[in-house]
Amino acid sequence: MERTESLWLGRFWPDNWRYHTRMKVVGFLFTLPVLVFFLVFNIYPIVSAIVISFHEFDLFGPMTWVGLGNYENLAGNKNFWSAMRVTLSFTLFFGPPAWLIAFIFASLIREKLIGRFFFRSVFFTPTILSAVAMATAWSLLLRQNGPLNAMLGLSVSWLTKQDSALWGIVIMSVWQGVGWFMVVFLAGLQSIPQTFYEAAAIDGAGRWRLMRHITLPMLRPVFAFVVIHTIIAGMKVFTPMFIMTGGGPNNATRSMAMLIYHEGLRDLRMGRASAVSMVGFVLILILTVVQLRLFRVHEGIEE
Amino acid sequence: MSERSNVVRIARFGLLCVFAAVMLFPMVWIVSGSLKPLEQVFLIPVKWIPDPVQWRNYPEAWTSENFTRNLMNSLIVLFAQVGIQVFFPSLAGYGFAKHNFPGKEIMFVMILGMSLLPLQIIMIPLFVIVKQLGWINTYPGLILPISVNAFAVFFMRQFISSIPTEYIDAARVDGSGELNIFFQIVVPMVKPALVTLALLAALASWDEFLWPLIVISDQKLATLPLGISYLKSLYQAPAHWLLAVSVVMATPLLLIFLFAQQRIIESAAQTGIKG
């Protein structure tokens, strides 16, 4: 396709540029705005986070080089370890129960059934509702005189006690999170060819064996996807903590993301906050590599 | 139909009803509480039907903070972000799908990599940059830094790749410029993808909390989520008001969901719109 007629910006091209050269430039121009965006708002910040993490910086004064000082400080900093513990606990207490419940939901509405569409909507709706609004409302639901205690016959002051506050947030998060997991599981279940089940049923396999020998193994890549997403979600969790407990009581619900916010934007210790960010960044990188490995294996099987 | 399978069926249905009740209970309580007099909100046993129904909670809660202003801000941010999120990734998607230029693959992989970089990790330097740009407490600061996400670029490239190149080549032979091709051939053919993208962008923008919290300290520029958090942080904010504004905040999301359920669930399964 050798042509010289008007291209986009036709008149402005140097006369001696050939069609293919022009097309390459045009193609690049299409991607340019997005490229600039990512350079300015993603790449530059992450590089800048690395740089700031080696400095002491309070936003107003000059940056002072402290080498690995911020990282050394983290190693012995109880706030840092507490935030890591909160993040890990949140992930562990939130993930497995949410997966299990979501899996049960997905299995129940997998087959044709009256009201299937309705149930799917009901289970998914909390996921779509505003995180901020639901966190606000749940801080009332979880009050000592609130309806959750009334229904369960308890009288726990969920969010104001150090040993139950994280549980309160976990309950809310499971309620909001199961819908998404369910939808992921449903998609996974629907991708299992029906013939597998038919063949096994002819061989006389019962429900439980179908589950054990077909469903669960076939869903392995879906489980891997879900696990990694949960871990990353744990590292990102911020809004429920900020709204429901502010990270308290006594830092019992201050997650990693919240620690970054507090250190950097409340206490203006940008260097230390960036060092925490870098720890999170490295964790995410590791997880991503693991995820790529897992998915490559999975694709290899499918093809 | 055997008797046993009928029993299983009924048991399954019953179980689902119980689960649905559990999942619905907080939502019902929230809506019902938002219509009760304050002293009834925490009555035990729970009073599910408010009596009397106190509609005035809504206007009272709405005027207790500057929620009209917050709503305007949220809408400005939403329309701007939806526009940016639909337009620029589509342009880039066309570039990546139907053009060749040196460095294309590397650029694309790099952009994909950016989808793994949550705001939580880069919030400190991003704040510093926005401050240097003089964008703290401004609309550009509120809108731009989180307006494009890498997933959108990937998503549009996938869709545009599926357009047969013959259409585009034919137009090129006819002498159409590339921008014309983009608007007259590519855009009409990927309309469903654009709608999905716009919906996802709208859902995310409406509920975005962390970034506005970081760049906005001036209450005049606060968005709805910030407004709610201000009301919530008041000492003893009235519960029925909190519930009322929560309902107001959540309702548009619910409506979008009901209107585009299939689309949203499908893309949720692929991408994880939450978390």
PDB file of C-alpha atoms in Angstrom, chain B residues 7 34 42 53 90 92 94 101 107 148 159 167 189 211 229 239 248 268:
ATOM      1  CA  VAL B   7     -36.056 -32.668  47.300  1.00  0.00           C
ATOM      2  CA  SER B  34     -32.903   6.216  56.940  1.00  0.00           C
ATOM      3  CA  PHE B  42     -31.500   1.351  67.290  1.00  0.00           C
ATOM      4  CA  VAL B  53     -42.098   7.125  57.819  1.00  0.00           C
ATOM      5  CA  SER B  90      -9.654   4.392  22.609  1.00  0.00           C
ATOM      6  CA  ALA B  92      -4.343   4.508  22.124  1.00  0.00           C
ATOM      7  CA  TYR B  94      -6.445   2.137  17.826  1.00  0.00           C
ATOM      8  CA  PHE B 101       5.767   1.814  15.072  1.00  0.00           C
ATOM      9  CA  MET B 107       5.180   0.583  25.356  1.00  0.00           C
ATOM     10  CA  VAL B 148      -6.718   7.012  32.804  1.00  0.00           C
ATOM     11  CA  PHE B 159     -11.851  -4.695  20.930  1.00  0.00           C
ATOM     12  CA  TYR B 167     -12.362  -2.094   6.490  1.00  0.00           C
ATOM     13  CA  MET B 189     -17.829  -0.590  15.601  1.00  0.00           C
ATOM     14  CA  TRP B 211      -7.498  10.450  45.869  1.00  0.00           C
ATOM     15  CA  SER B 229     -16.826  11.259  55.576  1.00  0.00           C
ATOM     16  CA  ALA B 239     -27.497   7.964  62.683  1.00  0.00           C
ATOM     17  CA  VAL B 248     -28.362   8.710  48.374  1.00  0.00           C
ATOM     18  CA  ALA B 268     -16.282  -7.697  36.922  1.00  0.00           C
TER      19      ALA B 268
END
